[in-house]
Structures are given as structure tokens and as C-alpha cells.
Amino acid sequence: MKKLIYVITLLFILINYATAIPNDNVIKTFNGAEFHLTGDYYHPNITDVNQKMTPVIPFEGLSTHGGQQIVDGYKQAFKHDVMGDFINLQLSLVKKQISSNDQHTIIQNLAVIRKQFPELINFWQGLAAATHHKLEEIYLVAWSEEELFANEIQKDTNNSLEKMAEITKKGSACTSIGWSNGILGQTQDMNVAYSGWGAIWQSPTLIVHAPTPFFTSIVMEKKLATTTNIIEGLRQGSGKNGVPISAVIMAIAAKIYNVYKVPALFAALKTNGAYSPSFVDLKNQIITIEITNKGNKVIDGTKKGYVVHTNHPIGEEKRLVKKYAQGNKQLFDNLSANTLWRLATAKLRAIYSPTKSVDALKNLFSVKPILMQGYKGNAFITTNAIIHDLKAGCTYGTTWSPNLQDFTKVCFVN
């Protein structure tokens, strides 16, 4: 009976995955926990901790056996088949929301992955074998991780204030900041309903922060590290004609060691979502790439020594404020999860922090506006935070608000 209740709860959450907004004062999370929307912006709920610890799941890397290890690792960490449940329920959403013809189009892009990232195919085959699915089904889940909520965000609301509000309710907002010395981090902000299954995957050469089982684009390899923002809504990906960007970023991080080789890879790909990942390497080089269906923009931070990014195309603030908020800058910011305020705050920290360090980012991620918290009428919160220290070979992560859960440190073993 408990298993049945648990599955029904998850089904309810995932069926409403794209519209899980605070219609009442209690939000159910992926792991069945409840989050209560109480207080206000400066007096939020700091009582509910919906994931108390960060499990570290060992695996050998992007191989068939590595995929099988990830499935087993979730079972051991959460005491049930998280990966299997997520795949089954996500497939039910795909069948409900994506036509058979579009599913066929999506699956055709497996050929692109086979050619450029065969290690992903191996990894997905491991997931498929361990959860009794076909490779094509795993690929649909990987694709849908970004695209189902992107589809909701992109619904036409006349480029108005209403659209901005929908982006905030249905999307994801993050703040990325890093220095060319190898310190790179981010907060991940989304509806609290999507939390509860966060984990860190650790292999001998690759560490993956996975806030949900198929969101795998926050990665550290021994010679390169990544974070990931989205600019979905204000920009678009290639949807059904694109490959799953989150998985591709993980694969790129696993085999590319120079940040300046990354843009060419994305230039040759169509990706399903509009993302703005950042990359830092051991050569003191750091960049952000805004990836969209209209072309990509590289923001080079190497010369100035840092990058910062939130959830809008950098340099287009005036145009966006005029388009979406009739020139009202504060209104635009309030309706877009404080993307302008967070960018300004992160930039000041990047420039003036006396130390460009892990501790500097831990401090930044624990204060507003970077830290988002839940309160009455708002379920859009910082669900996890990540900090890479590439040169030290260590990465730090939480699977809940970084002011309420200690960072878990995971390092490569030399």
C-alpha cells in the first residue's frame, strides 16, 4: 500500500511537471515530502528540509556498466528504484504530450549521438538494461528532461507580462559565477516540486551533480568543469529537432580539456533547449556559451578573469525590459526571478571578492538575491548549489537550500 501511495504521489507530480505552481500552501516534492509555503520574502520557510543529505553514487563512467551502476546506486541511496520510477513516469508524460510523429523525429537524432558521443549510447544502454527499457525510451526521457517544461514556457502569451510570469512559474533559474583560477559554481533554482531526488555521481575521472536523475549538465572532469543556466523562454532551442543538451554537456566535459574547443562542437549541433553553460579549464581559460536555435554567442571571460550569468541573454537587458515590461526595469526583474538583480550581485562578487575561492561562493550562495527561498505564494526556490575547485580536484554540492544543508565534498582520487 505504501508503494502504491508513493507511485500515485509521483504520478501526480510528474503529470503536472510543467505546471507545478503554488496553488495552495503545501507542495509535494519528488520524494513525497511536503514543503509549506509560509512567511514572506524576508521571513521565508527555513524549517522544511525536504532532502537532508546528498548521496554520492559511485560509477565507472559513461559506459554500459556505469549506467547499470547508477540505477543500482539510486536504489541503495533512496531505498527504492528512483531511476526506474522516473523513467516510467516521464515516459507517460511523453506519450501524453508528444505526438507519435514527433517522437519518431526525436528518436532519429540518436544517429547524431551515435556518431559524436558513442559513450552516451553505452551509458544509456546500461540504464535501459537495468530498468528493462529500450534504448529509444531512455533517449526520449533524456530529451524530455529539458523539453517538456520548455514546451510550456514557449506557449504563446503575446510576449507580455503574462509570459514572463509563466516563465518564472514553470522554468528554472540559476546564477553561475566563476573565475579563471578554476573556481566555478552555481545555484539551481526551480519549483520545489522538482526536488527530493538530488545526488552526486562519482567516477574516477568524472563527477556529475544530478539534481534530478536526467539533468546531468553540471559536471567536473579532471581537466574541465561546467555549470549550466537556461535562457529558455527568452530564447529557444531546436526542440524535437535537437539532441538532449544536458546529456551532451556531460559527454563534452568527459572528453574536452580546452574550453575554446567547445563552441565548435555546439556550432555543429542542434540542441533541444536554450542553455548558457559555462566552462573552465586548467589553462586559466573560462567562457560562457549562450546556445539557441538562432545561433550561439560566446562570452569570453578569460581576459577579465571571470564569468557571471543568470537567465537572460547578456547585453540585451534594455530590449528585454522594453519588450516584456514596457520599460519597467524592476517589474521585469520581479517577473523573471530577479535575473537582473542576481547578475549585478554576482558580478560585484566576481570583481571585488578578496578571495576567488570556494568559501567566497559558499557565502554568496547563502544570501539574497542569489539564494531563493519559499514563502506564501512562492514555491520557486534554490533547490541545490554546486561549486567546483578544478585545480584541487574537488567539487562541492548540496541537494537542498545551501543555507540549510552542508555542502558535500567529493574529490578525485589521484
Coordinates of C-alpha atoms in Angstrom, one line a residue:
M1 CA 0.0 0.0 0.0
K2 CA 2.8 2.4 0.8
K3 CA 4.4 1.7 -2.6
L4 CA 1.1 2.4 -4.3
I5 CA 0.6 5.7 -2.5
Y6 CA 4.2 6.7 -3.3
V7 CA 3.7 6.0 -7.0
I8 CA 0.4 7.8 -7.1
T9 CA 2.0 10.8 -5.5
L10 CA 4.9 10.8 -8.0
L11 CA 2.5 10.4 -10.9
F12 CA 0.5 13.4 -9.7
I13 CA 3.7 15.5 -9.6
L14 CA 5.1 14.4 -12.9
I15 CA 1.8 14.7 -14.8
N16 CA 1.8 18.3 -13.6
Y17 CA 5.5 18.6 -14.1
A18 CA 5.3 21.7 -16.3
T19 CA 2.6 23.4 -14.2
A20 CA 3.5 22.6 -10.6
I21 CA 2.9 26.0 -9.2
P22 CA 1.9 27.0 -5.7
N23 CA -1.9 26.8 -6.0
D24 CA -2.1 26.1 -2.3
N25 CA 0.2 26.3 0.7
V26 CA 1.6 22.8 0.6
I27 CA 3.8 21.5 -2.3
K28 CA 4.7 17.8 -2.7
T29 CA 8.2 17.0 -3.9
F30 CA 9.6 14.1 -5.9
N31 CA 10.4 12.1 -2.8
G32 CA 6.9 12.6 -1.3
A33 CA 8.0 15.2 1.2
E34 CA 5.9 18.3 1.9
F35 CA 7.0 21.9 1.7
H36 CA 4.8 24.5 3.3
L37 CA 4.6 28.0 1.8
T38 CA 4.7 30.2 4.9
G39 CA 6.1 33.6 5.7
D40 CA 7.2 36.3 3.2
Y41 CA 10.3 37.2 1.2
Y42 CA 12.4 38.3 4.1
H43 CA 10.9 35.8 6.5
P44 CA 10.7 32.5 4.4
N45 CA 10.2 28.9 5.4
I46 CA 13.5 27.7 6.8
T47 CA 12.0 24.8 8.7
D48 CA 11.2 22.3 6.0
V49 CA 14.3 20.4 4.7
N50 CA 13.0 18.1 2.0
Q51 CA 16.3 16.3 1.4
K52 CA 18.5 16.1 4.4
M53 CA 21.7 14.6 2.8
T54 CA 23.4 14.3 -0.5
P55 CA 24.0 10.7 -1.6
V56 CA 27.2 10.1 -3.6
I57 CA 26.7 7.3 -6.2
P58 CA 29.9 5.6 -7.5
F59 CA 30.1 4.5 -11.1
E60 CA 32.8 3.7 -13.6
G61 CA 31.9 6.5 -16.0
L62 CA 30.0 6.7 -19.3
S63 CA 29.9 3.0 -20.1
T64 CA 27.2 0.3 -20.1
H65 CA 28.3 -0.9 -16.7
G66 CA 28.4 2.7 -15.5
G67 CA 24.7 3.1 -16.4
Q68 CA 23.8 0.0 -14.6
Q69 CA 25.7 1.2 -11.5
I70 CA 23.8 4.5 -11.5
V71 CA 20.4 2.6 -11.4
D72 CA 21.6 0.4 -8.6
G73 CA 23.1 3.4 -6.8
Y74 CA 19.8 5.2 -6.6
K75 CA 18.2 2.1 -5.3
Q76 CA 20.7 1.9 -2.5
A77 CA 20.6 5.6 -1.7
F78 CA 16.9 6.1 -1.7
K79 CA 15.7 2.5 -0.8
H80 CA 13.6 2.2 -4.0
D81 CA 14.0 2.3 -7.7
V82 CA 14.2 6.1 -8.3
M83 CA 15.6 5.8 -11.8
G84 CA 13.1 3.2 -12.9
D85 CA 10.2 5.2 -11.4
F86 CA 11.4 8.4 -13.0
I87 CA 11.8 6.8 -16.4
N88 CA 8.3 5.2 -16.3
L89 CA 6.6 8.3 -15.2
Q90 CA 8.4 10.6 -17.6
L91 CA 7.6 8.3 -20.5
S92 CA 3.9 8.6 -19.5
L93 CA 4.3 12.4 -19.9
V94 CA 6.0 12.0 -23.3
K95 CA 3.2 9.8 -24.6
K96 CA 0.6 12.3 -23.3
Q97 CA 2.2 15.4 -24.6
I98 CA 4.3 14.4 -27.6
S99 CA 2.7 13.0 -30.8
S100 CA 3.9 9.7 -32.2
N101 CA 5.3 11.5 -35.3
D102 CA 7.2 13.9 -33.2
Q103 CA 8.6 11.1 -31.0
H104 CA 9.8 9.4 -34.3
T105 CA 11.5 12.7 -35.3
I106 CA 13.2 13.0 -31.8
I107 CA 14.5 9.4 -31.9
Q108 CA 16.1 9.9 -35.4
N109 CA 18.6 12.1 -33.6
L110 CA 20.0 9.1 -31.9
A111 CA 22.2 8.8 -35.1
V112 CA 23.8 12.1 -34.2
I113 CA 24.7 10.9 -30.7
R114 CA 26.0 7.5 -32.0
K115 CA 28.4 9.4 -34.3
Q116 CA 29.6 12.1 -32.0
F117 CA 29.1 10.8 -28.5
P118 CA 29.1 6.9 -28.6
E119 CA 29.9 6.8 -24.9
L120 CA 26.4 8.3 -24.2
I121 CA 24.9 5.4 -26.1
N122 CA 26.8 2.9 -24.0
F123 CA 25.7 4.7 -20.8
W124 CA 22.0 4.8 -21.9
Q125 CA 22.2 1.1 -22.8
G126 CA 23.2 0.4 -19.3
L127 CA 20.3 2.4 -17.9
A128 CA 18.0 0.6 -20.3
A129 CA 19.2 -2.8 -19.3
A130 CA 18.9 -2.1 -15.6
T131 CA 15.4 -0.7 -15.9
H132 CA 14.0 -3.1 -18.5
H133 CA 13.6 -0.4 -21.2
K134 CA 14.6 0.1 -24.8
L135 CA 17.4 2.5 -25.7
E136 CA 14.9 4.6 -27.6
E137 CA 12.8 5.0 -24.5
I138 CA 15.8 6.2 -22.5
Y139 CA 16.6 8.7 -25.2
L140 CA 13.1 10.1 -25.1
V141 CA 13.4 10.6 -21.3
A142 CA 16.8 12.3 -21.7
W143 CA 15.3 14.6 -24.4
S144 CA 12.2 15.3 -22.3
E145 CA 14.2 16.3 -19.2
E146 CA 14.5 19.8 -20.7
E147 CA 11.9 19.9 -23.4
L148 CA 8.6 19.2 -21.6
F149 CA 8.8 22.3 -19.5
A150 CA 10.4 24.2 -22.4
N151 CA 7.3 23.5 -24.4
E152 CA 5.2 25.0 -21.7
I153 CA 7.4 28.1 -21.4
Q154 CA 7.3 28.6 -25.2
K155 CA 3.4 28.7 -25.4
D156 CA 2.4 31.9 -27.0
T157 CA 1.3 34.5 -24.5
N158 CA 1.9 37.5 -26.7
N159 CA 5.4 38.3 -25.4
S160 CA 3.7 40.0 -22.4
L161 CA 4.0 40.3 -18.7
E162 CA 1.9 37.2 -18.6
K163 CA 4.6 35.3 -20.5
M164 CA 7.2 36.5 -18.0
A165 CA 5.2 35.3 -15.1
E166 CA 4.8 31.9 -16.8
I167 CA 8.5 31.6 -17.4
T168 CA 9.1 32.1 -13.7
K169 CA 6.5 29.7 -12.5
K170 CA 7.3 26.9 -14.9
G171 CA 11.0 27.2 -15.7
S172 CA 14.4 27.1 -13.9
A173 CA 16.6 30.0 -12.8
C174 CA 20.2 29.7 -11.9
T175 CA 23.1 32.0 -11.1
S176 CA 26.5 31.0 -12.4
I177 CA 29.8 32.6 -11.4
G178 CA 33.4 31.5 -11.8
W179 CA 36.9 32.7 -12.1
S180 CA 39.7 31.6 -14.5
N181 CA 41.6 30.1 -11.5
G182 CA 39.3 27.1 -11.7
I183 CA 36.6 28.0 -9.2
L184 CA 33.2 27.8 -10.9
G185 CA 29.8 27.4 -9.2
Q186 CA 26.1 28.0 -9.5
T187 CA 22.8 27.8 -7.6
Q188 CA 20.0 25.9 -9.2
D189 CA 16.6 27.4 -8.7
M190 CA 13.3 25.8 -9.7
N191 CA 9.9 24.9 -8.3
V192 CA 10.3 23.0 -5.1
A193 CA 8.1 20.2 -6.5
Y194 CA 11.0 19.1 -8.6
S195 CA 13.3 18.5 -5.6
G196 CA 14.0 15.4 -3.5
W197 CA 16.0 13.1 -5.8
G198 CA 19.3 15.0 -5.9
A199 CA 22.5 13.1 -6.0
I200 CA 26.2 13.3 -7.0
W201 CA 27.7 10.7 -9.3
Q202 CA 31.4 9.9 -8.8
S203 CA 33.6 8.1 -11.2
P204 CA 37.5 8.0 -11.3
T205 CA 37.5 10.8 -13.9
L206 CA 34.0 12.4 -13.9
I207 CA 31.8 13.8 -11.2
V208 CA 28.2 14.7 -12.0
H209 CA 25.8 16.8 -10.0
A210 CA 22.3 15.5 -10.8
P211 CA 19.5 17.5 -9.1
T212 CA 17.1 15.1 -11.0
P213 CA 18.1 11.8 -12.5
F214 CA 18.5 13.0 -16.1
F215 CA 19.7 16.6 -15.5
T216 CA 23.4 15.9 -15.9
S217 CA 25.0 19.1 -17.3
I218 CA 26.7 20.2 -14.1
V219 CA 30.0 18.3 -14.3
M220 CA 33.6 18.3 -13.3
E221 CA 36.3 16.2 -15.1
K222 CA 39.9 16.3 -14.1
K223 CA 40.7 19.0 -16.7
L224 CA 37.4 20.8 -17.3
A225 CA 34.4 21.8 -15.3
T226 CA 30.9 23.1 -16.2
T227 CA 27.8 24.8 -14.8
T228 CA 24.5 25.3 -16.7
N229 CA 21.9 28.1 -16.8
I230 CA 18.9 28.2 -19.0
I231 CA 17.7 31.1 -21.1
E232 CA 14.6 29.3 -22.3
G233 CA 11.6 31.5 -22.9
L234 CA 13.7 34.5 -23.9
R235 CA 15.4 32.2 -26.4
Q236 CA 14.6 28.8 -27.8
G237 CA 16.3 25.6 -28.6
S238 CA 15.6 23.3 -31.6
G239 CA 13.0 21.2 -29.8
K240 CA 12.2 18.0 -31.5
N241 CA 15.0 18.5 -34.0
G242 CA 17.6 18.9 -31.3
V243 CA 19.7 16.4 -29.2
P244 CA 19.3 16.5 -25.4
I245 CA 21.6 19.3 -24.3
S246 CA 22.0 18.2 -20.7
A247 CA 23.4 14.8 -21.7
V248 CA 25.6 16.3 -24.4
I249 CA 27.2 18.8 -22.0
M250 CA 28.1 15.8 -19.7
A251 CA 29.7 14.0 -22.6
I252 CA 31.6 17.0 -23.8
A253 CA 33.0 17.6 -20.3
A254 CA 34.1 14.0 -20.2
K255 CA 36.5 14.3 -23.2
I256 CA 37.3 18.0 -24.0
Y257 CA 40.0 19.7 -22.0
N258 CA 40.2 23.1 -23.6
V259 CA 37.2 25.5 -23.3
Y260 CA 37.9 27.1 -26.7
K261 CA 37.2 23.7 -28.4
V262 CA 33.7 23.6 -27.0
P263 CA 32.0 26.3 -29.2
A264 CA 32.8 24.4 -32.4
L265 CA 31.1 21.3 -31.1
F266 CA 27.9 23.2 -30.3
A267 CA 28.1 25.0 -33.6
A268 CA 27.8 21.6 -35.4
L269 CA 24.8 20.5 -33.2
K270 CA 21.2 21.4 -32.9
T271 CA 20.2 21.1 -29.2
N272 CA 16.6 20.8 -27.8
G273 CA 17.0 23.5 -25.2
A274 CA 18.3 27.1 -24.9
Y275 CA 21.1 26.9 -22.4
S276 CA 24.0 29.0 -21.3
P277 CA 26.7 26.7 -19.9
S278 CA 30.0 27.9 -18.5
F279 CA 33.3 26.1 -18.9
V280 CA 36.6 26.5 -17.1
D281 CA 39.8 24.5 -17.7
L282 CA 43.3 24.1 -16.2
K283 CA 44.8 26.6 -18.6
N284 CA 43.1 29.5 -16.7
Q285 CA 40.5 29.8 -19.5
I286 CA 36.8 30.4 -18.8
I287 CA 33.8 31.1 -21.1
T288 CA 30.0 31.0 -21.2
I289 CA 28.1 30.0 -24.4
E290 CA 24.5 31.1 -25.0
I291 CA 23.1 28.2 -27.1
T292 CA 20.0 28.8 -29.1
N293 CA 18.3 27.8 -32.4
K294 CA 19.3 31.2 -33.9
G295 CA 23.0 30.6 -33.3
N296 CA 25.4 30.7 -30.4
K297 CA 27.1 33.5 -28.6
V298 CA 30.4 33.0 -26.7
I299 CA 31.1 35.2 -23.7
D300 CA 34.8 35.1 -23.1
G301 CA 35.8 35.7 -19.5
T302 CA 39.5 34.7 -19.8
K303 CA 41.0 38.2 -20.2
K304 CA 38.9 39.8 -17.4
G305 CA 39.3 36.7 -15.2
Y306 CA 35.6 35.8 -14.6
V307 CA 32.2 35.0 -16.0
V308 CA 28.8 35.5 -14.5
H309 CA 25.4 34.6 -16.0
T310 CA 21.8 34.4 -14.9
N311 CA 18.7 33.7 -17.1
H312 CA 18.7 36.2 -19.9
P313 CA 20.9 36.9 -22.9
I314 CA 23.7 39.1 -21.7
G315 CA 23.8 42.6 -23.2
E316 CA 20.1 42.6 -24.2
E317 CA 18.7 43.9 -20.9
K318 CA 17.2 47.2 -22.3
R319 CA 15.5 45.4 -25.2
L320 CA 14.0 42.7 -23.0
V321 CA 12.7 45.2 -20.4
K322 CA 11.0 47.2 -23.1
K323 CA 9.6 44.1 -24.8
Y324 CA 8.2 42.3 -21.8
A325 CA 7.6 45.1 -19.2
Q326 CA 7.0 48.2 -21.2
G327 CA 10.3 49.7 -20.0
N328 CA 9.7 49.0 -16.2
K329 CA 13.0 47.5 -15.2
Q330 CA 12.0 46.5 -11.7
L331 CA 8.8 44.9 -12.9
F332 CA 10.7 42.9 -15.5
D333 CA 13.2 41.8 -12.8
N334 CA 10.4 40.8 -10.3
L335 CA 8.7 38.7 -13.0
S336 CA 11.9 37.0 -14.1
A337 CA 13.2 35.6 -10.8
N338 CA 15.4 38.6 -10.3
T339 CA 17.7 37.8 -13.2
L340 CA 19.0 41.4 -13.3
W341 CA 19.5 41.8 -9.6
R342 CA 21.2 38.4 -9.4
L343 CA 23.5 39.2 -12.3
A344 CA 24.5 42.5 -10.8
T345 CA 25.2 40.9 -7.4
A346 CA 27.2 38.1 -8.8
K347 CA 29.2 40.5 -11.0
L348 CA 30.2 42.6 -7.9
R349 CA 31.3 39.5 -6.1
A350 CA 33.3 38.3 -9.1
I351 CA 35.1 41.6 -9.4
Y352 CA 35.6 42.6 -5.7
S353 CA 35.8 39.5 -3.6
P354 CA 39.1 39.5 -1.7
T355 CA 39.4 35.8 -2.4
K356 CA 38.3 34.0 -5.6
S357 CA 37.6 30.8 -3.6
V358 CA 35.1 28.1 -2.7
D359 CA 34.3 30.0 0.5
A360 CA 33.5 33.1 -1.4
L361 CA 30.9 31.2 -3.4
K362 CA 29.5 29.4 -0.3
N363 CA 28.9 32.8 1.2
L364 CA 27.4 34.3 -1.9
F365 CA 25.0 31.3 -2.4
S366 CA 23.7 31.7 1.2
V367 CA 22.3 35.3 0.8
K368 CA 19.6 37.0 -1.2
P369 CA 19.0 37.6 -4.0
I370 CA 21.2 34.7 -5.1
L371 CA 19.5 32.4 -2.5
M372 CA 15.8 32.0 -3.3
Q373 CA 13.5 30.7 -0.6
G374 CA 9.9 29.6 -0.3
Y375 CA 7.2 31.6 1.3
K376 CA 3.5 32.2 0.9
G377 CA 2.7 32.5 -2.8
N378 CA 6.2 31.4 -3.9
A379 CA 7.4 27.9 -4.4
F380 CA 10.3 28.9 -6.7
I381 CA 13.5 28.2 -4.6
T382 CA 17.2 27.4 -4.6
T383 CA 16.9 23.6 -4.5
N384 CA 20.7 23.0 -4.7
A385 CA 24.1 24.6 -5.2
I386 CA 27.4 23.5 -6.7
I387 CA 31.0 24.7 -6.5
H388 CA 33.9 23.2 -8.5
D389 CA 37.5 23.7 -7.5
L390 CA 39.1 22.3 -10.6
K391 CA 42.7 22.7 -9.7
A392 CA 42.2 21.0 -6.3
G393 CA 40.3 18.2 -8.0
C394 CA 37.3 18.6 -5.7
T395 CA 33.7 19.7 -6.2
Y396 CA 31.1 20.6 -3.5
G397 CA 27.3 20.2 -3.7
T398 CA 24.1 20.4 -1.9
T399 CA 20.7 18.8 -2.7
W400 CA 18.7 21.4 -0.8
S401 CA 19.0 25.0 0.1
P402 CA 22.7 25.8 0.7
N403 CA 21.9 27.7 3.9
L404 CA 20.1 24.7 5.4
Q405 CA 22.3 21.8 4.2
D406 CA 26.0 21.4 4.4
F407 CA 28.0 21.1 1.2
T408 CA 29.1 17.6 0.4
K409 CA 32.8 17.5 -0.8
V410 CA 33.7 14.9 -3.5
C411 CA 37.2 14.7 -4.8
F412 CA 39.1 12.7 -7.4
V413 CA 41.5 10.1 -6.0
N414 CA 44.9 10.6 -7.6

